[in-house]
Amino acid sequence: MGGETTVNQSFRLANAGRLGRAKTVRFSFDGQDYAGVEGDTLASALIANGVHLVGRSFKYHRPRGILSAGAEEPSALVGIHRDAARKTPNIRATVQELYDGLTAVSQNRWPSLSLDAGAVNDLASPFFAAGFYYKTFMWPKAAWKSLYEPKIREAAGLGVAPDLPDPDHYASRYAHCDLLVVGGGVAGLAAALAAAETGARVILCDEQTELGGALRYERGATVDGQPGWDWAQATAAKLAARDNVRMLTRTTAFGYYAQNFLGLVERVTDHLAEPSPDQPRERLWQVRAKRVVLATGAIERHMVFGDNDRPGIMLASAARTYLNHYGVAVGRQIGVFTANDSAYWTAIDLKKAGVNVAAIVDTRDNPAGPAVEEARALGIELNLGRTVLKTGGRLRVSSMTVQAKKGGPERVIPVDALLMSAGWTPSVHLFSQSRGKVAFNQTTNRFVPGDYAQACVSVGGCNGTDGIGPTVAEAFAAGEKAAKEAGTTVRRLSRPKAETSESWSRGMAGAAPGAGPDSKAKAFVDFQNDVTAKDIRLAVEQGMRSIEHVKRYTTNGMATDQGKTSNLHGLAIAAETLGKTMPEVGLTTFRPPYTPVTFGAIVNHSRGALFEPTRKTPMHEWAVKRGAVFEDVGQWKRAWYFPEAGENMHAAVNRECVTVRKAAGIFDATTLGKIEVVGPDAAAFMELLYTNPWQKLDPGRCRYGVMLREDGFIYDDGVVGRLAEDRFHVTTTTGGAPRVLQHMEDYLQTEFPHLKVWLTSTSEQWAVIAVQGPKSRDIIQPFVEGIDISDEALPHMSVREGKFCGVPTRLFRMSFSGERGFEINVPSDYGPAVIEAIWNEGRKHGACMYGTETMHVLRAEKGYIIVGQDTDGTVTPDDAGLSWAVGKKKTDFVGIRGMNRPDLTAGGRKQLVGLKTKDPNIVLEEGAQIVADPRQAIPMTMIGHVTSSYWSENCGRSIALALVKDGRGKIGETLYVPMPDRTIEVEVAGTVFYDETGARLNG
Amino acid sequence: MAKSEKASKAPRSASRIDRPQEGEGGAHGLRRTLTLAGRRKKTSRVTIEAAGPASRISLRAPAESLAALSRALGVKLPEQPMGSAFGKSGDFAGTKGTGKGGGRAALWLGPDEWLVIDTEGGDPIADCRKAKVLHSAVDISHRQVAIDVSGAGAADVLSAGCPRDLSLAVFPVGAAARTVMGKIEIVLLRTAEDAFRVECWRSFSDYAFTFLAEAARDVP
């Protein structure tokens, strides 16, 4: 389709707008090439080329055009395609800046935008009223998931999500300021100016490319004698030049959270033809502001009348923006349908620009004021006290049908654009997100900020302040006050003086005359979700009373535009149908984000390598070189096994297991948590945190410690070495390291603050190399200085400080394998060199490297538990067979009362036992359930489950640990493990499968 | 904002201790492997590089021990939040020829907690022991790794992941804080108007460096 003739910008006016003789920019829409100029949005460039049809509606596939000229746009959603991976759906054409080579495509249509098969939904629309989906696709129930939902999703919906990974990157910035001003219209500029001059730190953000807000279209305003727009540009430049001001344009404040924390997203490259690869596509700003000024303005509402959604029908202020800013006429034969004065100014500007204004239709009987007078003076036809019943046209509006409010003859007026204004809705979105409560102003018939919940203030249009003079005065004072409250010294400032020749009055909310309850008209309230006035009335008639229910039943205001143009109309219609006033019915809650935010911006740096920290031990690279295969243990990478040529995991683990028991094995145990407990009350503290007794443990000796939670269940375990009277070296499980330290600190600070003891994590201070096996002592002997490592001098469960390979060491004689073993702690930076030395020596003795899998098998052969695998937070020391680790004479420790509760000491609890399959070759599945009688009817009574299960090459059979009800009393009995394909017979055994006497531990 | 970007003299690398410390590993010629050795990222506004090794202790002590410990360490232990103090002569890494530092800094981390860093090969544990007052000193020299972030854009780079206010008014030269950066915990010390020292646990240092380098792309 590409490469067709370029359409002239025949709706671009020579003497209007601010873009002047800007550079021509080429772009394409649905394969057709067009030209626009630098400074255009996609919407303004399309309109310049006479294109209004840009999409199909969500539900009925009705042709849709461009409603607005800003962020509130519900209809003109397009896909922007840069390349195969950069296809962004649902971009509002009204905010997408034009760049050379921009490629846009329409959405939700097939086979083409002008001929869309889905439009059949529009003909069938009587069937698609509110609640249709809830009521229709009820039966059969199963079909919802498999048939109805996928089909509905396919038929409805907006753009298509890209299917390749996002090649762009996104940046993040935290920022702090005295004052954050949201919105850079005249109000925001005035507030920022006042605060900036006091020296306060100010951040000013605005979603537009240029500051000025409504001054983009309003022509009558002057500030300090300058035309409004010029004043805005000069003020913006002045502010940007200040050191204490950060100006963020193309930046939307999308969320207002607790304690004046706001989320802003800055669009950095979406407007560039060729972004540099180092530029982020977007930048997320997380701002903490002492004070916030909300200057978010107001949004014009459309009129709710029959067929008000045809392309070419748009907000009056949008048409004025296209004219006065972009220099584009939205048509050649303009109709206006309004309930307030502001649309008159659009008509006046268009007329003065030489565009024919066919008629203004005003629902008011006797409007008066300068706008009406000027329109009349310009010879524009005024139809007062009248309404537009419906419109003609298919892919573009071609006429409006006008009738007196009370009925009577209809008159069809040909138009190619129809501009509407029902009035202005203050943008209280962020105020409401800040948990402020809106209040209804009876006089002006609108919701404005009421009670504030945070240190912020609303000024100008979003505060319901009318007119530029009062707005500037209010905003400037607010800026000054906020700066003062934030702690800056305010000197006398000169206030800008603003005035305007324009004034606006209130307008209306709800359906226009002629689109009332009796009307069959398709009068759209929410364009993006295809909700009509009729749908809202239907929802009320079917029993929805709360506006929140009406909203959800009809989906009014629930589309990506968050009901910026539709919420108030929806509320008015619901209130009218309920026979209540609007404040009685109440406004729905505003939630972030104000406009859609990309996942990229939220995630920003946290992807790829930065998605989650990957923790590696000091010996990681060394293990990589030795061919280790790694497994993830929390954030850690741990060596899982070390296969030799031709070995699979099973073969490697079998070899490693046998080698450790026959000669020796070397293992990286660095990830174990380590906590140094220091102080004169260290032993007293240990007594309170662990079940074991510590006071009498001699320095130089170790003990296996068990830690409970308050409820008496096992929380963690580990070997603890006493280095001195006042110093313990505590080890924890790998996964438990952070929470164990936290648990200890918690008790120390809240329960035992009188103890003179301090806790320091040393997990990463020490590289830990375990050398286990009968040859272990021979292997390490050459490297040890100043420590006698004979069995007599350094028996099992001892610790000494000295030198290893010439560097300081804490040398533990301990074992998690059941063999004579050592754990060598050296300062982390020396880990790689030390393991290399040990490995070179170990090889002479037939030792191997082993990983976590072998470590697991070896410990299971010995019945050593792993907390979190053989325990699950409901296992007491007695359940786990660890009663011996509970100090019998102790009267207090964390968990003692829980542990001794009657139901935790009664019979019938699950106890840790060993299981031997009758067929030694069957390895049970971990987690498999255990029953006493396999012939029971299903569901069977389950009496336990398998917690650990391995093939043990050393035992020549499978081994397993299990928690079984009254398990220790069942030793020798046969139980059953039912599996989907068979039932496995097992014999209950003790937990130790290898070297039951423990002789090998002691050398 | 502008004040923080006012460039002072560019940092030069501080003294390095990449040999084993006195008496360590000598006989065995043991090689010390620094986790971030050689990692460096430079843009026109910021330089990120791995700092050299240092002696570090986690010092815990009650108020009544502080005077004696301060004397023994040669650094007046700060008692205010965000406080830090330096030794009397010689440069602490990153203070860049200010003549202050004595190779040693003490950072306030909590009401009874300090991080003492010595970049000149001193032994703060031994010094504390001389004070003969109640305290806990634990060697964490190898637990942590430091990254120097310097240049006019240093604060902006850190602000990509650190939620603290890093303006000079709030976080002046010498300010220290335990805080977060992205998904990890760090200790941040401002060593100059345009220079920071980031301390983190060693297994998080790859994340820290990668994060800073990635953030630096946005501070060209």
PDB file of C-alpha atoms in Angstrom, chain A residues 270-388:
ATOM      1  CA  ASP A 270       9.013   8.982  20.935  1.00  0.00           C
ATOM      2  CA  HIS A 271       9.090  12.250  18.990  1.00  0.00           C
ATOM      3  CA  LEU A 272      12.482  11.670  17.373  1.00  0.00           C
ATOM      4  CA  ALA A 273      13.056  10.242  13.922  1.00  0.00           C
ATOM      5  CA  GLU A 274      16.378   8.728  14.887  1.00  0.00           C
ATOM      6  CA  PRO A 275      16.955   8.428  18.633  1.00  0.00           C
ATOM      7  CA  SER A 276      20.497   7.723  19.720  1.00  0.00           C
ATOM      8  CA  PRO A 277      20.916   4.200  21.088  1.00  0.00           C
ATOM      9  CA  ASP A 278      22.005   5.571  24.469  1.00  0.00           C
ATOM     10  CA  GLN A 279      18.838   7.612  24.883  1.00  0.00           C
ATOM     11  CA  PRO A 280      16.182   5.952  26.972  1.00  0.00           C
ATOM     12  CA  ARG A 281      12.780   5.823  25.345  1.00  0.00           C
ATOM     13  CA  GLU A 282      11.195   7.085  28.535  1.00  0.00           C
ATOM     14  CA  ARG A 283      12.366   8.217  31.922  1.00  0.00           C
ATOM     15  CA  LEU A 284      10.434   7.517  35.095  1.00  0.00           C
ATOM     16  CA  TRP A 285      10.667  10.307  37.672  1.00  0.00           C
ATOM     17  CA  GLN A 286       9.766   9.460  41.228  1.00  0.00           C
ATOM     18  CA  VAL A 287       9.388  12.778  42.950  1.00  0.00           C
ATOM     19  CA  ARG A 288       9.145  13.528  46.632  1.00  0.00           C
ATOM     20  CA  ALA A 289       7.852  17.070  46.976  1.00  0.00           C
ATOM     21  CA  LYS A 290       7.453  19.132  50.120  1.00  0.00           C
ATOM     22  CA  ARG A 291       4.537  20.892  48.462  1.00  0.00           C
ATOM     23  CA  VAL A 292       2.571  20.198  45.311  1.00  0.00           C
ATOM     24  CA  VAL A 293       0.678  22.676  43.186  1.00  0.00           C
ATOM     25  CA  LEU A 294      -1.827  21.035  40.889  1.00  0.00           C
ATOM     26  CA  ALA A 295      -2.453  23.158  37.834  1.00  0.00           C
ATOM     27  CA  THR A 296      -3.950  20.510  35.640  1.00  0.00           C
ATOM     28  CA  GLY A 297      -6.644  22.626  34.034  1.00  0.00           C
ATOM     29  CA  ALA A 298     -10.012  21.496  32.831  1.00  0.00           C
ATOM     30  CA  ILE A 299     -11.209  19.202  30.075  1.00  0.00           C
ATOM     31  CA  GLU A 300     -13.999  20.116  27.714  1.00  0.00           C
ATOM     32  CA  ARG A 301     -16.974  17.771  27.562  1.00  0.00           C
ATOM     33  CA  HIS A 302     -18.690  16.709  24.385  1.00  0.00           C
ATOM     34  CA  MET A 303     -22.444  16.958  23.824  1.00  0.00           C
ATOM     35  CA  VAL A 304     -24.361  13.717  24.268  1.00  0.00           C
ATOM     36  CA  PHE A 305     -26.716  13.409  21.277  1.00  0.00           C
ATOM     37  CA  GLY A 306     -27.566  10.993  18.502  1.00  0.00           C
ATOM     38  CA  ASP A 307     -24.665   9.740  16.402  1.00  0.00           C
ATOM     39  CA  ASN A 308     -22.296  12.157  18.111  1.00  0.00           C
ATOM     40  CA  ASP A 309     -19.338   9.930  17.298  1.00  0.00           C
ATOM     41  CA  ARG A 310     -18.890  10.334  13.576  1.00  0.00           C
ATOM     42  CA  PRO A 311     -15.464  11.358  12.286  1.00  0.00           C
ATOM     43  CA  GLY A 312     -15.382  15.132  11.969  1.00  0.00           C
ATOM     44  CA  ILE A 313     -17.281  15.654  15.232  1.00  0.00           C
ATOM     45  CA  MET A 314     -14.923  17.020  17.856  1.00  0.00           C
ATOM     46  CA  LEU A 315     -14.527  19.224  20.874  1.00  0.00           C
ATOM     47  CA  ALA A 316     -14.738  22.909  20.091  1.00  0.00           C
ATOM     48  CA  SER A 317     -11.520  23.701  21.952  1.00  0.00           C
ATOM     49  CA  ALA A 318      -9.751  21.009  19.922  1.00  0.00           C
ATOM     50  CA  ALA A 319     -10.814  22.619  16.657  1.00  0.00           C
ATOM     51  CA  ARG A 320      -9.609  25.942  18.044  1.00  0.00           C
ATOM     52  CA  THR A 321      -6.261  24.386  18.965  1.00  0.00           C
ATOM     53  CA  TYR A 322      -5.853  22.947  15.490  1.00  0.00           C
ATOM     54  CA  LEU A 323      -6.601  26.358  14.058  1.00  0.00           C
ATOM     55  CA  ASN A 324      -4.724  28.673  16.372  1.00  0.00           C
ATOM     56  CA  HIS A 325      -1.709  26.492  17.129  1.00  0.00           C
ATOM     57  CA  TYR A 326      -1.303  24.142  14.186  1.00  0.00           C
ATOM     58  CA  GLY A 327      -2.844  26.386  11.526  1.00  0.00           C
ATOM     59  CA  VAL A 328      -5.257  23.705  10.403  1.00  0.00           C
ATOM     60  CA  ALA A 329      -8.956  24.006   9.623  1.00  0.00           C
ATOM     61  CA  VAL A 330     -10.906  20.993  10.799  1.00  0.00           C
ATOM     62  CA  GLY A 331     -13.363  21.396   7.886  1.00  0.00           C
ATOM     63  CA  ARG A 332     -14.769  23.842   5.373  1.00  0.00           C
ATOM     64  CA  GLN A 333     -18.368  23.914   6.530  1.00  0.00           C
ATOM     65  CA  ILE A 334     -18.483  24.002  10.296  1.00  0.00           C
ATOM     66  CA  GLY A 335     -21.397  23.304  12.587  1.00  0.00           C
ATOM     67  CA  VAL A 336     -21.262  24.077  16.289  1.00  0.00           C
ATOM     68  CA  PHE A 337     -23.397  22.458  18.997  1.00  0.00           C
ATOM     69  CA  THR A 338     -22.916  23.943  22.412  1.00  0.00           C
ATOM     70  CA  ALA A 339     -24.312  24.596  25.835  1.00  0.00           C
ATOM     71  CA  ASN A 340     -21.767  27.213  26.823  1.00  0.00           C
ATOM     72  CA  ASP A 341     -19.859  30.189  25.486  1.00  0.00           C
ATOM     73  CA  SER A 342     -16.460  28.712  24.836  1.00  0.00           C
ATOM     74  CA  ALA A 343     -17.461  27.114  21.540  1.00  0.00           C
ATOM     75  CA  TYR A 344     -18.430  30.546  20.278  1.00  0.00           C
ATOM     76  CA  TRP A 345     -14.814  31.640  20.447  1.00  0.00           C
ATOM     77  CA  THR A 346     -13.884  28.725  18.211  1.00  0.00           C
ATOM     78  CA  ALA A 347     -16.538  29.687  15.717  1.00  0.00           C
ATOM     79  CA  ILE A 348     -15.390  33.277  15.809  1.00  0.00           C
ATOM     80  CA  ASP A 349     -11.735  32.357  15.226  1.00  0.00           C
ATOM     81  CA  LEU A 350     -12.653  30.015  12.364  1.00  0.00           C
ATOM     82  CA  LYS A 351     -14.870  32.580  10.756  1.00  0.00           C
ATOM     83  CA  LYS A 352     -12.148  35.197  11.010  1.00  0.00           C
ATOM     84  CA  ALA A 353      -9.720  32.722   9.448  1.00  0.00           C
ATOM     85  CA  GLY A 354     -12.018  32.468   6.478  1.00  0.00           C
ATOM     86  CA  VAL A 355     -13.662  29.168   7.284  1.00  0.00           C
ATOM     87  CA  ASN A 356     -17.388  28.973   6.702  1.00  0.00           C
ATOM     88  CA  VAL A 357     -19.376  28.464   9.881  1.00  0.00           C
ATOM     89  CA  ALA A 358     -22.753  27.047   8.884  1.00  0.00           C
ATOM     90  CA  ALA A 359     -24.505  27.510  12.214  1.00  0.00           C
ATOM     91  CA  ILE A 360     -24.155  27.554  15.954  1.00  0.00           C
ATOM     92  CA  VAL A 361     -26.773  25.477  17.748  1.00  0.00           C
ATOM     93  CA  ASP A 362     -27.083  26.463  21.397  1.00  0.00           C
ATOM     94  CA  THR A 363     -29.339  24.669  23.863  1.00  0.00           C
ATOM     95  CA  ARG A 364     -29.626  27.861  25.891  1.00  0.00           C
ATOM     96  CA  ASP A 365     -32.575  30.069  25.132  1.00  0.00           C
ATOM     97  CA  ASN A 366     -30.989  33.444  25.782  1.00  0.00           C
ATOM     98  CA  PRO A 367     -27.225  33.292  25.937  1.00  0.00           C
ATOM     99  CA  ALA A 368     -25.567  36.655  26.237  1.00  0.00           C
ATOM    100  CA  GLY A 369     -22.130  38.082  26.550  1.00  0.00           C
ATOM    101  CA  PRO A 370     -19.210  39.160  24.402  1.00  0.00           C
ATOM    102  CA  ALA A 371     -18.820  35.798  22.634  1.00  0.00           C
ATOM    103  CA  VAL A 372     -22.447  35.692  21.549  1.00  0.00           C
ATOM    104  CA  GLU A 373     -22.363  39.335  20.517  1.00  0.00           C
ATOM    105  CA  GLU A 374     -19.232  38.923  18.456  1.00  0.00           C
ATOM    106  CA  ALA A 375     -20.515  35.792  16.729  1.00  0.00           C
ATOM    107  CA  ARG A 376     -23.700  37.605  15.891  1.00  0.00           C
ATOM    108  CA  ALA A 377     -21.768  40.597  14.628  1.00  0.00           C
ATOM    109  CA  LEU A 378     -19.703  38.344  12.365  1.00  0.00           C
ATOM    110  CA  GLY A 379     -22.947  37.138  10.791  1.00  0.00           C
ATOM    111  CA  ILE A 380     -22.796  33.582  12.139  1.00  0.00           C
ATOM    112  CA  GLU A 381     -26.217  31.943  12.171  1.00  0.00           C
ATOM    113  CA  LEU A 382     -27.338  31.311  15.759  1.00  0.00           C
ATOM    114  CA  ASN A 383     -29.933  28.676  16.577  1.00  0.00           C
ATOM    115  CA  LEU A 384     -30.803  29.363  20.195  1.00  0.00           C
ATOM    116  CA  GLY A 385     -32.874  27.088  22.380  1.00  0.00           C
ATOM    117  CA  ARG A 386     -32.311  24.331  19.894  1.00  0.00           C
ATOM    118  CA  THR A 387     -30.620  21.001  19.865  1.00  0.00           C
ATOM    119  CA  VAL A 388     -28.885  18.674  17.436  1.00  0.00           C
TER     120      VAL A 388
END
